[in-house]
Backbone as a chain_set.jsonl record, in Angstrom:
{"seq": "MVVATPQDDDVEDILSNFDKHLNELAIEVPTGHFAPTSVLVSNVPDTANPDKTRLAYIQVPSKDGDSTHLADVWRLSATAPRRIISVVDWAPRQPRDPTEGR", "coords": {"N": [[-52.704, 20.375, -17.181], [-53.057, 18.779, -19.417], [-51.478, 16.515, -18.912], [-52.717, 15.447, -16.681], [-55.223, 14.448, -17.396], [-56.895, 11.48, -18.434], [-58.409, 11.272, -20.666], [-58.565, 11.115, -24.095], [-60.013, 12.773, -25.869], [-60.346, 15.101, -24.346], [-57.684, 15.896, -24.061], [-57.015, 16.538, -26.735], [-58.828, 18.673, -27.108], [-57.935, 20.533, -25.183], [-55.337, 21.085, -26.129], [-55.943, 22.14, -28.645], [-57.518, 24.363, -28.055], [-56.162, 26.009, -26.195], [-55.74, 28.695, -25.192], [-58.397, 29.533, -24.765], [-59.239, 27.751, -22.711], [-57.388, 28.466, -20.748], [-58.134, 31.133, -20.211], [-60.603, 30.685, -19.041], [-60.101, 29.612, -16.559], [-60.497, 29.843, -13.05], [-59.055, 31.35, -10.316], [-58.505, 30.994, -6.927], [-57.135, 32.655, -4.375], [-55.889, 32.203, -1.18], [-56.356, 34.451, 1.548], [-54.149, 36.139, 3.738], [-51.453, 36.71, 6.053], [-48.967, 36.042, 4.978], [-47.274, 35.276, 1.851], [-49.048, 33.212, -0.467], [-48.717, 29.628, -0.548], [-50.175, 27.792, -1.771], [-52.97, 27.454, -4.004], [-56.432, 27.483, -5.099], [-57.763, 26.147, -8.046], [-60.323, 26.545, -10.308], [-62.66, 25.356, -12.818], [-61.093, 23.716, -14.397], [-60.452, 21.675, -17.166], [-62.049, 18.448, -17.411], [-62.477, 18.013, -14.684], [-64.244, 17.731, -11.573], [-64.305, 19.173, -9.259], [-62.747, 22.049, -7.662], [-59.197, 22.225, -8.123], [-56.34, 21.789, -6.085], [-53.359, 23.588, -6.043], [-49.842, 23.651, -5.514], [-46.969, 25.561, -4.593], [-43.899, 24.874, -6.081], [-40.545, 23.876, -7.009], [-38.407, 23.568, -9.843], [-35.518, 22.217, -11.321], [-33.757, 23.605, -13.939], [-31.967, 23.814, -17.101], [-29.835, 26.627, -17.726], [-30.056, 29.409, -20.058], [-27.593, 29.747, -21.276], [-26.567, 27.224, -21.249], [-24.518, 26.26, -19.702], [-24.977, 26.047, -17.033], [-27.335, 25.531, -14.32], [-30.572, 26.464, -13.006], [-33.055, 27.226, -10.483], [-36.491, 27.139, -11.098], [-39.638, 28.532, -10.337], [-42.705, 26.779, -10.054], [-46.163, 25.776, -10.398], [-47.573, 23.096, -8.858], [-49.946, 20.727, -9.625], [-52.401, 19.123, -7.718], [-53.744, 15.977, -8.027], [-56.409, 13.662, -7.872], [-57.725, 10.272, -7.742], [-59.976, 9.558, -10.413], [-57.629, 9.979, -11.876], [-54.592, 9.645, -13.835], [-51.355, 9.803, -13.166], [-48.289, 10.206, -14.633], [-45.61, 11.015, -14.014], [-44.09, 12.998, -11.455], [-41.985, 15.537, -10.382], [-40.584, 16.732, -7.553], [-38.21, 17.425, -6.483], [-34.941, 17.705, -7.622], [-31.767, 16.327, -7.791], [-28.531, 17.843, -8.188], [-26.86, 16.996, -11.01], [-24.318, 16.013, -13.331], [-24.754, 16.934, -16.758], [-23.457, 15.657, -18.787], [-22.281, 12.393, -18.874], [-19.539, 11.932, -18.643], [-18.567, 14.196, -17.502], [-16.936, 15.744, -14.79], [-15.193, 13.743, -14.1]], "CA": [[-54.027, 19.907, -17.51], [-52.971, 17.711, -20.413], [-50.896, 15.325, -18.303], [-53.586, 14.902, -15.637], [-56.448, 13.818, -17.886], [-56.712, 10.258, -19.216], [-59.343, 11.303, -21.792], [-57.937, 11.591, -25.33], [-60.788, 13.892, -26.419], [-60.037, 16.288, -23.559], [-56.319, 16.299, -24.411], [-57.1, 17.205, -28.046], [-59.525, 19.948, -26.928], [-57.051, 21.441, -24.442], [-54.255, 21.506, -27.01], [-56.495, 22.943, -29.747], [-58.139, 25.591, -27.542], [-55.454, 26.265, -24.943], [-56.009, 30.044, -24.689], [-59.783, 29.551, -24.272], [-59.26, 27.079, -21.416], [-56.6, 29.268, -19.816], [-58.933, 32.3, -19.824], [-61.759, 30.24, -18.255], [-59.689, 29.188, -15.226], [-60.75, 30.756, -11.937], [-58.046, 31.088, -9.294], [-58.854, 31.503, -5.592], [-55.927, 32.777, -3.561], [-56.242, 32.444, 0.222], [-55.826, 35.682, 2.117], [-53.399, 35.922, 4.966], [-50.323, 37.601, 6.297], [-47.817, 35.656, 4.177], [-47.552, 34.916, 0.463], [-49.625, 31.858, -0.515], [-47.938, 28.521, -1.107], [-51.129, 26.966, -2.498], [-54.166, 28.142, -4.486], [-57.454, 26.61, -5.676], [-58.045, 26.472, -9.443], [-61.612, 26.002, -10.749], [-62.917, 25.297, -14.266], [-60.059, 22.935, -15.084], [-61.123, 20.632, -17.953], [-62.108, 17.08, -16.913], [-62.503, 17.958, -13.228], [-65.551, 17.976, -10.975], [-64.108, 20.088, -8.144], [-61.515, 22.833, -7.791], [-57.949, 21.507, -7.866], [-55.382, 22.524, -5.265], [-52.003, 23.622, -6.575], [-48.846, 24.066, -4.525], [-45.737, 26.119, -5.11], [-42.78, 23.928, -6.105], [-39.405, 24.352, -7.79], [-37.828, 22.583, -10.743], [-34.176, 22.595, -11.765], [-33.721, 23.645, -15.403], [-30.727, 24.365, -17.648], [-29.851, 28.041, -18.064], [-30.008, 29.663, -21.499], [-26.224, 29.586, -21.777], [-26.277, 25.796, -21.328], [-23.384, 25.9, -18.849], [-25.368, 25.964, -15.63], [-28.756, 25.291, -14.087], [-31.183, 27.33, -12.01], [-34.364, 26.777, -10.012], [-37.635, 27.912, -11.568], [-40.825, 28.212, -9.55], [-43.815, 26.221, -10.816], [-47.31, 25.384, -9.584], [-47.821, 21.656, -8.991], [-51.359, 20.401, -9.496], [-52.728, 17.904, -6.982], [-54.818, 15.243, -8.701], [-56.848, 12.467, -7.167], [-58.345, 9.278, -8.615], [-59.467, 8.515, -11.288], [-56.558, 10.48, -12.733], [-53.41, 8.817, -13.997], [-50.172, 10.644, -13.197], [-47.136, 9.448, -15.124], [-44.475, 11.34, -13.158], [-44.034, 14.321, -10.86], [-40.687, 15.735, -9.748], [-40.566, 17.831, -6.597], [-36.826, 17.746, -6.145], [-33.995, 17.063, -8.539], [-30.392, 16.57, -7.352], [-27.65, 18.369, -9.215], [-26.045, 15.959, -11.628], [-23.753, 16.466, -14.601], [-25.525, 16.614, -17.952], [-22.612, 14.758, -19.561], [-21.811, 11.357, -17.942], [-18.087, 11.981, -18.461], [-18.244, 15.418, -16.795], [-16.607, 15.588, -13.381], [-14.27, 12.615, -13.865]], "C": [[-53.952, 18.71, -18.453], [-52.466, 16.419, -19.785], [-51.874, 14.66, -17.34], [-54.816, 14.184, -16.167], [-56.156, 12.557, -18.697], [-57.581, 10.239, -20.478], [-58.683, 11.902, -23.027], [-58.67, 12.785, -25.936], [-60.486, 15.191, -25.672], [-58.629, 16.803, -23.871], [-56.325, 17.072, -25.725], [-57.732, 18.589, -27.897], [-58.64, 20.963, -26.209], [-55.948, 21.968, -25.351], [-54.752, 22.414, -28.133], [-57.015, 24.296, -29.285], [-57.488, 26.035, -26.236], [-55.782, 27.639, -24.362], [-57.419, 30.162, -24.118], [-59.854, 28.925, -22.881], [-58.504, 27.887, -20.36], [-57.401, 30.46, -19.314], [-60.14, 31.93, -18.973], [-61.389, 29.785, -16.842], [-60.012, 30.266, -14.201], [-59.801, 30.376, -10.812], [-58.444, 31.775, -7.999], [-57.597, 31.476, -4.733], [-56.333, 33.046, -2.117], [-55.616, 33.743, 0.717], [-55.131, 35.363, 3.425], [-52.224, 36.876, 5.033], [-49.128, 37.31, 5.372], [-48.237, 35.335, 2.744], [-48.072, 33.481, 0.402], [-48.653, 30.834, -1.096], [-48.859, 27.528, -1.806], [-52.319, 27.828, -2.9], [-55.153, 27.103, -4.994], [-57.749, 27.084, -7.089], [-59.329, 25.77, -9.846], [-61.707, 26.068, -12.267], [-61.782, 24.632, -15.032], [-60.767, 21.838, -15.87], [-60.989, 19.25, -17.31], [-61.987, 16.989, -15.393], [-63.911, 18.261, -12.727], [-65.467, 19.019, -9.868], [-62.875, 20.948, -8.406], [-60.293, 21.982, -7.434], [-57.008, 22.393, -7.065], [-54.005, 22.451, -5.925], [-51.076, 24.125, -5.479], [-47.61, 24.609, -5.23], [-44.629, 25.081, -5.003], [-41.668, 24.54, -6.946], [-38.887, 23.215, -8.655], [-36.477, 23.112, -11.222], [-34.119, 22.496, -13.28], [-32.383, 24.197, -15.883], [-30.881, 25.859, -17.937], [-29.741, 28.207, -19.568], [-28.612, 29.465, -22.078], [-25.81, 28.122, -21.886], [-25.148, 25.326, -20.434], [-23.751, 25.727, -17.381], [-26.862, 25.641, -15.542], [-29.267, 26.309, -13.084], [-32.532, 26.75, -11.604], [-35.439, 27.715, -10.538], [-38.837, 27.532, -10.711], [-41.958, 27.783, -10.483], [-44.966, 25.948, -9.858], [-47.604, 23.929, -9.875], [-49.289, 21.378, -8.701], [-51.53, 19.11, -8.718], [-53.895, 17.228, -7.673], [-55.146, 14.004, -7.891], [-57.514, 11.524, -8.159], [-59.638, 9.844, -9.186], [-58.353, 8.97, -12.22], [-55.382, 9.51, -12.788], [-52.215, 9.752, -14.152], [-48.988, 9.777, -13.612], [-45.914, 9.73, -14.251], [-44.589, 12.771, -12.658], [-42.684, 14.427, -10.177], [-40.789, 16.944, -8.84], [-39.147, 18.322, -6.35], [-35.915, 17.005, -7.1], [-32.581, 17.357, -8.05], [-29.562, 17.115, -8.499], [-26.776, 17.232, -9.723], [-25.487, 16.486, -12.932], [-24.647, 16.061, -15.769], [-24.782, 15.595, -18.806], [-22.068, 13.693, -18.599], [-20.31, 11.396, -17.701], [-17.647, 13.233, -17.711], [-17.945, 15.121, -15.331], [-15.683, 14.41, -13.088], [-12.852, 13.089, -13.758]], "O": [[-54.699, 17.744, -18.301], [-52.974, 15.342, -20.095], [-51.862, 13.437, -17.196], [-55.404, 13.378, -15.446], [-55.269, 12.561, -19.551], [-57.501, 9.301, -21.27], [-58.283, 13.066, -23.013], [-58.037, 13.704, -26.455], [-60.382, 16.254, -26.284], [-58.411, 18.013, -23.936], [-55.715, 18.136, -25.824], [-57.249, 19.562, -28.475], [-58.604, 22.132, -26.592], [-55.656, 23.164, -25.345], [-54.059, 23.352, -28.526], [-56.961, 25.271, -30.035], [-58.18, 26.396, -25.284], [-56.071, 27.749, -23.17], [-57.618, 30.819, -23.096], [-60.458, 29.496, -21.973], [-58.937, 27.975, -19.211], [-57.361, 30.774, -18.124], [-60.657, 32.78, -18.249], [-62.276, 29.591, -16.01], [-59.823, 31.455, -14.456], [-59.748, 29.216, -10.402], [-58.691, 32.981, -7.971], [-57.069, 30.413, -4.41], [-57.046, 34.013, -1.849], [-54.493, 34.087, 0.35], [-55.497, 34.42, 4.126], [-52.042, 37.734, 4.17], [-48.371, 38.217, 5.026], [-49.421, 35.144, 2.466], [-47.59, 32.621, 1.139], [-47.878, 31.13, -2.005], [-48.392, 26.538, -2.369], [-52.641, 28.808, -2.23], [-54.769, 25.971, -5.288], [-57.962, 28.275, -7.317], [-59.43, 24.548, -9.744], [-60.922, 26.759, -12.918], [-61.542, 24.958, -16.195], [-61.605, 21.131, -15.309], [-59.949, 18.92, -16.739], [-61.458, 16.009, -14.868], [-64.675, 18.965, -13.388], [-66.461, 19.683, -9.571], [-62.055, 20.623, -9.265], [-60.357, 21.127, -6.551], [-56.889, 23.59, -7.326], [-53.55, 21.375, -6.314], [-51.472, 24.921, -4.627], [-47.256, 24.167, -6.324], [-44.443, 24.476, -3.948], [-41.843, 25.61, -7.529], [-38.92, 22.05, -8.258], [-36.322, 24.303, -11.492], [-34.396, 21.441, -13.849], [-31.732, 24.959, -15.167], [-31.953, 26.3, -18.351], [-29.378, 27.268, -20.277], [-28.464, 29.064, -23.233], [-24.815, 27.807, -22.539], [-24.841, 24.135, -20.397], [-22.919, 25.305, -16.577], [-27.547, 25.499, -16.554], [-28.479, 26.948, -12.387], [-33.083, 25.892, -12.294], [-35.315, 28.936, -10.437], [-39.037, 26.359, -10.396], [-42.142, 28.352, -11.56], [-44.767, 25.893, -8.644], [-47.858, 23.566, -11.023], [-49.805, 21.756, -7.65], [-50.88, 18.11, -9.021], [-54.935, 17.853, -7.882], [-54.266, 13.38, -7.298], [-57.831, 11.918, -9.281], [-60.341, 10.563, -8.476], [-58.166, 8.367, -13.277], [-55.204, 8.67, -11.906], [-52.087, 10.423, -15.175], [-48.725, 8.739, -13.006], [-45.252, 8.799, -13.795], [-45.115, 13.644, -13.347], [-42.275, 13.508, -9.467], [-41.05, 18.054, -9.302], [-38.925, 19.494, -6.048], [-36.1, 15.815, -7.354], [-32.22, 18.525, -7.904], [-29.871, 16.864, -9.664], [-26.05, 16.594, -8.96], [-26.116, 17.323, -13.579], [-25.227, 14.976, -15.768], [-25.402, 14.765, -19.471], [-21.45, 14.048, -17.595], [-19.847, 10.939, -16.657], [-16.484, 13.338, -17.319], [-18.642, 14.321, -14.706], [-15.421, 14.115, -11.922], [-11.945, 12.281, -13.562]]}, "num_chains": 1, "name": "protein.A"}
């Protein structure tokens, strides 16, 4: 929510009242035979319509710091007039240390 809004006042409000905003979200999960890969989220600050989110994965370091694993996340789809700085859907495995693997 914070990354998707260009309004400084909304960013401050979201950060200051995060639990309030989180509890006000309404999530609509489509029914069907298989597990959903997308859901609609309503009552997102600074939006006029429900936002569609999709299941995605991000590669993160493990707690031990010696390996990485994939974590599932929900990616928010935003349309104009939003300003998205960056979104990563896929990250190749690369050494954390540039000298590693030489």
